[in-house]
């Protein structure tokens, strides 16, 4: 089969070519079908679109600016760099776009309880936020290691009225949190909607999350056309599960002149268990409901991963990215922990913007690419979130001290 990227995927079974699908226990087939049907009904309901748009504007604060990073551009001496400021959204990241869409769906389905998994805690905070706003119960599953390195977000979720359940199994990070959330969902199907936080998992989650996040790309496209009267040459976004990246990329898929660059977590370097770059040594497999590239050993056991950023620290990547990679429509590379930390400090000092460590991976790649492009080239970097949650960790890593 020749792979051609197109806007019409996934197919009716939730596949992007050989990727995606629905690989879950029998008990979850029905609720996923129900979710799919309700989602496709909502998609064609003007009232749903109106309600979503109302909250995105009034509550989230959209549209987010497309900001010309003048000093970063000057420093790097190449392409003109724009930042898509998802960090300015209410709650501090792009996750709220999806959480909002899904809770409106949950409300339509008569659900009263929300569960979610979280890595960096941003999706947990977004879910706890919309649950508070709609008066629903909320339980967040979070790896015990992530609870520790993202303490601020744990407190935020609790303040918002959510119950945070630390997960002590396995590596104590995102993968184990997803397992616990799925276990909860199976036992509380009638009352509960599972707000999955990225463009991953069983159909319809990858397509649904992409469509809730495509507002990033839709806005960016209109904004760059207004500011520069032309399309950008390159889009750069970090890739955890892949939702901020696919949200930015999707509205540009048919514009072949626009290069799409996804940046994974290179951690301590591309050696087994030292990174989370699924396209560097990952292989085809099934994990947590979908078929995609996965970091696994020769026996199919999931390998442990490492990244300085909790939000990118996951062994599998969203199926649409696997498809775009195989179709050569998007290119995937990685930034190491050290590169991300350097980019984090650089953006803070040059632009007065403290990015999330996840987003700093995209900035790091921009620092590599921009100088190689001419001054008339245009790059859009997705600033998926703000770095408040990361300041203690970064201060520690770069050796900042409290004044005495
Ligand atoms: C969760 C998160 C990510 C990674 O998730 P994607 O689904 O790949 O976007 C990236 N940046 C921030 C700020 C996040 O909170």
Short mmCIF file of C-alpha atoms and ligand atoms in Angstrom, two decimals:
data_model
loop_
_atom_site.label_atom_id
_atom_site.label_comp_id
_atom_site.label_asym_id
_atom_site.label_seq_id
_atom_site.Cartn_x
_atom_site.Cartn_y
_atom_site.Cartn_z
CA UNK A 1 0.00 0.00 0.00
CA UNK A 2 1.42 3.39 -0.87
CA UNK A 3 1.02 5.73 2.05
CA UNK A 4 -0.47 9.09 1.21
CA UNK A 5 -1.26 11.41 4.05
CA UNK A 6 -4.79 12.72 3.83
CA UNK A 7 -7.41 14.48 5.84
CA UNK A 8 -9.93 11.65 5.65
CA UNK A 9 -8.38 9.30 8.14
CA UNK A 10 -9.03 7.41 10.27
CA UNK A 11 -11.29 5.02 8.35
CA UNK A 12 -14.58 3.76 9.79
CA UNK A 13 -12.74 1.26 12.02
CA UNK A 14 -10.45 3.91 13.45
CA UNK A 15 -7.37 2.94 11.43
CA UNK A 16 -4.71 5.21 9.99
CA UNK A 17 -3.33 2.66 7.53
CA UNK A 18 -1.93 -0.15 9.68
CA UNK A 19 -2.06 1.98 12.85
CA UNK A 20 -4.82 2.75 15.33
CA UNK A 21 -7.92 0.58 15.77
CA UNK A 22 -9.55 -0.67 18.94
CA UNK A 23 -7.74 -3.30 20.99
CA UNK A 24 -9.55 -3.53 24.31
CA UNK A 25 -11.22 -6.12 26.53
CA UNK A 26 -14.77 -7.11 25.49
CA UNK A 27 -16.28 -5.06 28.35
CA UNK A 28 -14.93 -1.82 26.87
CA UNK A 29 -16.17 -2.42 23.30
CA UNK A 30 -19.69 -1.26 24.02
CA UNK A 31 -18.80 1.96 25.89
CA UNK A 32 -16.31 2.89 23.17
CA UNK A 33 -18.99 2.33 20.53
CA UNK A 34 -21.41 4.43 22.52
CA UNK A 35 -18.78 7.18 22.82
CA UNK A 36 -18.05 7.03 19.09
CA UNK A 37 -21.73 7.35 18.18
CA UNK A 38 -22.31 10.22 20.58
CA UNK A 39 -19.19 11.99 19.37
CA UNK A 40 -20.17 11.76 15.71
CA UNK A 41 -23.67 13.00 16.56
CA UNK A 42 -22.21 15.92 18.51
CA UNK A 43 -19.86 16.74 15.64
CA UNK A 44 -22.85 17.43 13.43
CA UNK A 45 -24.84 19.29 16.08
CA UNK A 46 -24.60 23.09 15.76
CA UNK A 47 -25.63 23.43 19.41
CA UNK A 48 -22.58 21.39 20.50
CA UNK A 49 -20.29 23.52 18.31
CA UNK A 50 -21.83 26.67 19.74
CA UNK A 51 -21.39 25.55 23.34
CA UNK A 52 -17.79 24.41 22.76
CA UNK A 53 -16.89 27.65 21.05
CA UNK A 54 -18.50 29.68 23.85
CA UNK A 55 -16.35 28.05 26.54
CA UNK A 56 -13.18 28.10 24.42
CA UNK A 57 -13.56 31.85 24.08
CA UNK A 58 -14.95 32.83 27.46
CA UNK A 59 -13.32 30.28 29.75
CA UNK A 60 -10.10 29.18 28.02
CA UNK A 61 -9.33 32.60 26.56
CA UNK A 62 -8.99 31.61 22.90
CA UNK A 63 -7.75 32.44 20.37
CA UNK A 64 -4.21 32.10 21.71
CA UNK A 65 -1.78 34.61 20.17
CA UNK A 66 0.67 33.74 17.40
CA UNK A 67 3.62 35.70 18.76
CA UNK A 68 6.63 36.86 16.75
CA UNK A 69 9.70 35.89 18.81
CA UNK A 70 11.84 38.79 17.70
CA UNK A 71 14.84 38.38 19.97
CA UNK A 72 15.04 34.60 19.50
CA UNK A 73 14.85 35.14 15.74
CA UNK A 74 17.67 37.69 15.88
CA UNK A 75 19.84 35.53 18.12
CA UNK A 76 19.53 32.47 15.86
CA UNK A 77 20.06 34.56 12.73
CA UNK A 78 17.89 32.55 10.35
CA UNK A 79 14.18 31.90 9.88
CA UNK A 80 11.54 34.18 11.35
CA UNK A 81 10.10 32.41 14.40
CA UNK A 82 6.52 32.57 15.62
CA UNK A 83 5.30 30.97 18.84
CA UNK A 84 1.76 29.61 19.10
CA UNK A 85 0.98 30.56 22.68
CA UNK A 86 -0.99 27.61 24.07
CA UNK A 87 0.83 28.38 27.32
CA UNK A 88 -1.52 31.34 27.73
CA UNK A 89 -4.64 29.16 27.87
CA UNK A 90 -6.47 28.93 31.18
CA UNK A 91 -4.72 26.20 33.25
CA UNK A 92 -1.51 26.70 31.25
CA UNK A 93 -1.44 24.22 28.38
CA UNK A 94 -3.28 22.92 25.33
CA UNK A 95 -4.85 20.07 27.36
CA UNK A 96 -7.87 22.19 28.27
CA UNK A 97 -9.06 22.28 24.61
CA UNK A 98 -9.64 18.54 24.69
CA UNK A 99 -10.82 18.28 28.31
CA UNK A 100 -13.53 20.85 27.57
CA UNK A 101 -14.72 19.06 24.43
CA UNK A 102 -14.90 15.74 26.25
CA UNK A 103 -16.75 16.99 29.31
CA UNK A 104 -19.39 18.52 27.07
CA UNK A 105 -19.76 15.07 25.51
CA UNK A 106 -19.92 13.46 28.96
CA UNK A 107 -22.72 15.85 29.86
CA UNK A 108 -24.64 14.88 26.70
CA UNK A 109 -24.26 11.22 27.65
CA UNK A 110 -25.66 11.87 31.13
CA UNK A 111 -22.42 10.98 32.92
CA UNK A 112 -21.80 12.43 36.39
CA UNK A 113 -18.26 11.28 37.13
CA UNK A 114 -14.99 12.00 35.34
CA UNK A 115 -11.79 10.00 35.48
CA UNK A 116 -8.48 10.83 33.82
CA UNK A 117 -4.85 9.80 33.76
CA UNK A 118 -2.07 12.34 33.92
CA UNK A 119 1.71 12.50 33.45
CA UNK A 120 2.96 16.03 33.99
CA UNK A 121 -0.31 16.78 35.75
CA UNK A 122 -1.46 19.26 33.10
CA UNK A 123 -4.19 16.97 31.80
CA UNK A 124 -5.20 16.16 35.38
CA UNK A 125 -5.50 19.87 36.14
CA UNK A 126 -7.46 20.50 32.93
CA UNK A 127 -9.85 17.61 33.72
CA UNK A 128 -10.26 18.65 37.37
CA UNK A 129 -10.96 22.19 36.16
CA UNK A 130 -13.73 21.31 33.73
CA UNK A 131 -15.18 18.81 36.24
CA UNK A 132 -15.38 21.59 38.83
CA UNK A 133 -16.98 23.91 36.32
CA UNK A 134 -19.68 21.38 35.39
CA UNK A 135 -20.17 20.07 38.93
CA UNK A 136 -18.98 16.53 38.29
CA UNK A 137 -17.03 14.17 40.53
CA UNK A 138 -13.45 13.73 39.41
CA UNK A 139 -10.77 11.11 40.07
CA UNK A 140 -7.26 11.53 38.62
CA UNK A 141 -4.79 8.64 38.34
CA UNK A 142 -1.15 9.69 38.46
CA UNK A 143 2.09 7.70 38.76
CA UNK A 144 3.71 8.09 42.19
CA UNK A 145 6.97 9.30 40.58
CA UNK A 146 5.07 11.92 38.58
CA UNK A 147 3.20 13.04 41.74
CA UNK A 148 6.56 13.74 43.26
CA UNK A 149 8.10 15.63 40.36
CA UNK A 150 4.89 17.59 39.66
CA UNK A 151 3.83 18.37 43.23
CA UNK A 152 2.38 21.77 42.31
CA UNK A 153 -0.13 20.21 39.94
CA UNK A 154 -1.17 17.62 42.55
CA UNK A 155 -2.10 20.49 44.89
CA UNK A 156 -3.94 22.29 42.11
CA UNK A 157 -6.06 19.21 41.33
CA UNK A 158 -6.90 18.78 45.01
CA UNK A 159 -7.88 22.43 45.33
CA UNK A 160 -10.19 21.97 42.36
CA UNK A 161 -11.96 19.21 44.28
CA UNK A 162 -10.52 16.19 42.51
CA UNK A 163 -9.33 13.03 44.19
CA UNK A 164 -5.75 12.25 43.14
CA UNK A 165 -4.83 8.56 43.26
CA UNK A 166 -1.06 7.90 43.17
CA UNK A 167 -0.24 4.72 41.24
CA UNK A 168 2.61 2.67 42.69
CA UNK A 169 2.77 -0.12 40.09
CA UNK A 170 5.67 -0.63 37.67
CA UNK A 171 7.61 2.45 36.68
CA UNK A 172 5.06 4.61 38.59
CA UNK A 173 4.53 6.96 35.64
CA UNK A 174 1.99 7.57 32.88
CA UNK A 175 1.60 4.05 31.50
CA UNK A 176 0.61 2.66 34.90
CA UNK A 177 -1.77 5.60 35.46
CA UNK A 178 -3.54 4.74 32.17
CA UNK A 179 -3.91 1.10 33.29
CA UNK A 180 -5.56 2.20 36.55
CA UNK A 181 -7.89 4.61 34.75
CA UNK A 182 -9.00 1.82 32.38
CA UNK A 183 -9.61 -0.48 35.35
CA UNK A 184 -11.76 2.18 37.02
CA UNK A 185 -13.70 2.79 33.79
CA UNK A 186 -14.58 -0.89 33.34
CA UNK A 187 -16.09 -1.00 36.83
CA UNK A 188 -17.97 2.34 36.68
CA UNK A 189 -19.17 2.49 33.08
CA UNK A 190 -22.67 3.70 33.76
CA UNK A 191 -21.74 6.87 35.68
CA UNK A 192 -18.29 7.59 34.35
CA UNK A 193 -16.62 9.16 31.33
CA UNK A 194 -12.88 8.64 30.86
CA UNK A 195 -11.29 11.87 29.56
CA UNK A 196 -8.21 10.50 27.83
CA UNK A 197 -5.63 13.27 27.57
CA UNK A 198 -3.84 12.72 24.28
CA UNK A 199 -4.33 11.57 20.68
CA UNK A 200 -3.82 7.98 21.73
CA UNK A 201 -5.79 4.92 22.84
CA UNK A 202 -8.66 2.98 21.29
CA UNK A 203 -10.88 4.46 18.58
CA UNK A 204 -12.51 7.04 18.79
CA UNK A 205 -10.03 8.74 21.15
CA UNK A 206 -7.25 9.54 18.63
CA UNK A 207 -9.61 11.14 16.09
CA UNK A 208 -11.73 12.83 18.74
CA UNK A 209 -8.77 14.35 20.60
CA UNK A 210 -7.21 15.46 17.31
CA UNK A 211 -10.40 17.21 16.32
CA UNK A 212 -10.68 18.96 19.69
CA UNK A 213 -7.04 20.10 19.35
CA UNK A 214 -7.11 21.12 15.68
CA UNK A 215 -8.21 24.56 16.81
CA UNK A 216 -4.49 25.20 17.43
CA UNK A 217 -3.68 24.68 13.73
CA UNK A 218 -6.86 26.31 12.45
CA UNK A 219 -6.05 29.46 14.40
CA UNK A 220 -2.33 29.40 13.54
CA UNK A 221 -3.13 29.06 9.83
CA UNK A 222 -5.46 32.07 9.84
CA UNK A 223 -3.06 34.08 12.02
CA UNK A 224 0.05 33.51 9.88
CA UNK A 225 -1.93 34.26 6.70
CA UNK A 226 -2.99 37.51 8.24
CA UNK A 227 0.46 38.49 9.53
CA UNK A 228 2.66 37.22 6.70
CA UNK A 229 0.19 36.78 3.83
CA UNK A 230 1.52 33.28 3.27
CA UNK A 231 1.82 29.81 4.79
CA UNK A 232 4.76 28.95 7.06
CA UNK A 233 7.64 26.78 5.82
CA UNK A 234 7.86 24.68 8.94
CA UNK A 235 5.84 23.68 11.99
CA UNK A 236 7.61 22.30 15.05
CA UNK A 237 5.88 20.65 18.01
CA UNK A 238 6.87 18.26 20.79
CA UNK A 239 5.33 14.79 20.70
CA UNK A 240 4.28 12.90 23.82
CA UNK A 241 1.11 11.01 22.93
CA UNK A 242 0.92 13.53 20.13
CA UNK A 243 -2.09 15.78 20.73
CA UNK A 244 -0.54 19.26 20.60
CA UNK A 245 1.49 18.27 17.54
CA UNK A 246 -1.41 16.73 15.59
CA UNK A 247 -3.61 19.66 16.63
CA UNK A 248 -1.15 22.04 14.98
CA UNK A 249 -0.27 19.80 12.00
CA UNK A 250 -3.68 18.57 10.90
CA UNK A 251 -5.05 21.73 9.21
CA UNK A 252 -1.78 21.92 7.21
CA UNK A 253 -1.65 18.26 6.05
CA UNK A 254 -2.69 19.11 2.50
CA UNK A 255 -0.21 21.98 2.21
CA UNK A 256 2.80 20.07 0.91
CA UNK A 257 5.08 23.12 1.13
CA UNK A 258 4.71 23.15 4.92
CA UNK A 259 7.26 20.89 6.59
CA UNK A 260 5.98 19.16 9.73
CA UNK A 261 8.53 18.35 12.45
CA UNK A 262 7.67 16.37 15.58
CA UNK A 263 10.13 16.32 18.47
CA UNK A 264 10.28 13.38 20.87
CA UNK A 265 12.10 13.11 24.18
CA UNK A 266 15.72 12.07 23.62
CA UNK A 267 16.29 11.91 27.40
CA UNK A 268 19.89 10.99 28.20
CA UNK A 269 20.53 9.82 24.64
CA UNK A 270 19.26 7.07 22.33
CA UNK A 271 20.21 4.03 24.42
CA UNK A 272 17.70 1.45 25.72
CA UNK A 273 15.53 2.84 28.56
CA UNK A 274 17.27 6.23 28.52
CA UNK A 275 14.75 8.08 26.31
CA UNK A 276 11.15 8.15 25.07
CA UNK A 277 11.77 8.60 21.33
CA UNK A 278 9.47 5.94 19.89
CA UNK A 279 10.57 6.60 16.31
CA UNK A 280 14.20 5.91 17.30
CA UNK A 281 14.21 2.17 17.77
CA UNK A 282 10.54 1.62 18.54
CA UNK A 283 8.62 -1.10 16.69
CA UNK A 284 5.05 -1.93 15.75
CA UNK A 285 2.92 -3.22 18.61
CA UNK A 286 -0.29 -2.84 20.59
CA UNK A 287 -0.38 -0.91 23.83
CA UNK A 288 -3.37 0.44 25.76
CA UNK A 289 -5.94 0.08 23.02
CA UNK A 290 -4.15 0.98 19.82
CA UNK A 291 -1.54 -0.20 17.32
CA UNK A 292 1.47 2.06 16.88
CA UNK A 293 5.21 2.46 17.40
CA UNK A 294 6.19 1.27 20.83
CA UNK A 295 9.41 0.99 22.79
CA UNK A 296 9.48 -2.72 23.56
CA UNK A 297 12.05 -5.45 23.96
CA UNK A 298 12.41 -8.55 21.74
CA UNK A 299 9.75 -10.34 23.81
CA UNK A 300 7.19 -7.54 23.45
CA UNK A 301 7.73 -6.32 27.01
CA UNK A 302 7.30 -2.56 27.27
CA UNK A 303 10.62 -0.88 27.95
CA UNK A 304 11.00 1.74 30.60
CA UNK A 305 11.50 5.25 29.35
CA UNK A 306 13.19 8.40 30.57
CA UNK A 307 12.66 12.08 30.00
CA UNK A 308 13.24 15.20 32.06
CA UNK A 309 9.65 16.10 31.11
CA UNK A 310 6.89 13.93 32.54
CA UNK A 311 4.54 14.84 29.68
CA UNK A 312 6.75 13.20 27.03
CA UNK A 313 7.70 10.18 29.11
CA UNK A 314 5.60 7.45 27.49
CA UNK A 315 6.51 4.25 25.59
CA UNK A 316 4.05 4.66 22.69
CA UNK A 317 3.10 7.38 20.23
CA UNK A 318 -0.30 8.31 18.78
CA UNK A 319 -1.27 6.23 15.70
CA UNK A 320 -1.75 9.20 13.37
CA UNK A 321 1.87 10.23 13.93
CA UNK A 322 3.00 6.69 13.08
CA UNK A 323 0.99 7.04 9.88
CA UNK A 324 2.37 10.49 9.00
CA UNK A 325 5.88 9.18 9.58
CA UNK A 326 5.42 6.15 7.34
CA UNK A 327 3.76 8.36 4.72
CA UNK A 328 6.81 10.66 4.93
CA UNK A 329 4.43 13.57 5.47
CA UNK A 330 5.95 14.47 8.83
CA UNK A 331 9.49 14.09 10.11
CA UNK A 332 10.27 13.01 13.67
CA UNK A 333 13.40 13.84 15.57
CA UNK A 334 14.33 14.23 19.24
CA UNK A 335 15.85 16.65 21.71
CA UNK A 336 17.80 15.46 24.74
CA UNK A 337 17.17 16.53 28.36
CA UNK A 338 20.17 18.87 28.18
CA UNK A 339 19.01 20.48 24.93
CA UNK A 340 15.53 21.00 26.40
CA UNK A 341 16.95 22.57 29.57
CA UNK A 342 19.14 24.91 27.51
CA UNK A 343 16.15 25.90 25.35
CA UNK A 344 14.04 26.45 28.48
CA UNK A 345 16.59 28.94 29.84
CA UNK A 346 17.13 30.55 26.44
CA UNK A 347 13.43 31.30 25.91
CA UNK A 348 13.08 32.64 29.45
CA UNK A 349 16.04 35.01 29.10
CA UNK A 350 15.46 36.13 25.49
CA UNK A 351 11.69 36.33 25.31
CA UNK A 352 10.48 36.55 28.89
CA UNK A 353 8.55 33.33 28.41
CA UNK A 354 9.09 30.33 30.70
CA UNK A 355 7.98 27.31 28.65
CA UNK A 356 6.92 23.88 29.87
CA UNK A 357 9.82 21.42 29.68
CA UNK A 358 7.81 19.51 27.06
CA UNK A 359 7.49 22.59 24.86
CA UNK A 360 11.20 23.33 25.42
CA UNK A 361 11.92 20.23 23.30
CA UNK A 362 10.24 21.95 20.34
CA UNK A 363 12.14 25.17 21.06
CA UNK A 364 15.40 23.16 21.15
CA UNK A 365 14.71 21.76 17.68
CA UNK A 366 13.87 25.25 16.45
CA UNK A 367 17.29 26.37 17.71
CA UNK A 368 18.85 23.70 15.49
CA UNK A 369 16.72 24.40 12.40
CA UNK A 370 16.24 28.17 12.30
CA UNK A 371 19.91 29.09 11.67
CA UNK A 372 19.99 26.71 8.68
CA UNK A 373 17.06 28.45 7.00
CA UNK A 374 17.12 31.79 5.20
CA UNK A 375 15.81 34.97 6.79
CA UNK A 376 12.72 34.85 4.60
CA UNK A 377 11.69 31.42 5.95
CA UNK A 378 8.86 31.15 8.51
CA UNK A 379 8.72 28.70 11.41
CA UNK A 380 5.83 28.21 13.83
CA UNK A 381 6.76 26.54 17.13
CA UNK A 382 3.94 25.22 19.26
CA UNK A 383 4.44 26.43 22.82
CA UNK A 384 2.19 23.72 24.24
CA UNK A 385 2.35 24.90 27.84
CA UNK A 386 3.91 27.15 30.45
CA UNK A 387 6.73 26.18 32.76
CA UNK A 388 5.38 27.10 36.20
CA UNK A 389 5.07 23.41 37.06
CA UNK A 390 8.73 22.87 36.12
CA UNK A 391 10.53 25.74 37.87
CA UNK A 392 11.60 23.80 40.98
CA UNK A 393 12.93 20.91 38.90
CA UNK A 394 14.80 23.18 36.48
CA UNK A 395 16.22 25.34 39.28
CA UNK A 396 17.61 22.16 40.79
CA UNK A 397 19.03 20.89 37.48
CA UNK A 398 20.71 24.13 36.47
CA UNK A 399 21.92 24.88 39.99
CA UNK A 400 19.94 28.02 40.83
CA UNK A 401 20.10 28.87 44.53
CA UNK A 402 17.81 30.77 46.88
CA UNK A 403 19.27 34.18 47.77
CA UNK A 404 20.67 34.18 51.31
C1 LIG B 1 0.87 16.77 28.11
C2 LIG B 1 1.75 17.76 27.51
C3 LIG B 1 2.49 17.48 26.33
C4 LIG B 1 2.51 16.14 25.68
O1 LIG B 1 1.28 15.67 25.24
P1 LIG B 1 0.84 15.66 23.72
O2 LIG B 1 -0.42 14.90 23.73
O3 LIG B 1 1.93 15.00 22.94
O4 LIG B 1 0.66 17.07 23.31
C5 LIG B 1 3.23 18.50 25.78
N1 LIG B 1 3.28 19.73 26.35
C6 LIG B 1 2.62 20.02 27.48
C7 LIG B 1 2.73 21.39 28.06
C8 LIG B 1 1.83 19.05 28.09
O5 LIG B 1 1.17 19.35 29.21
#
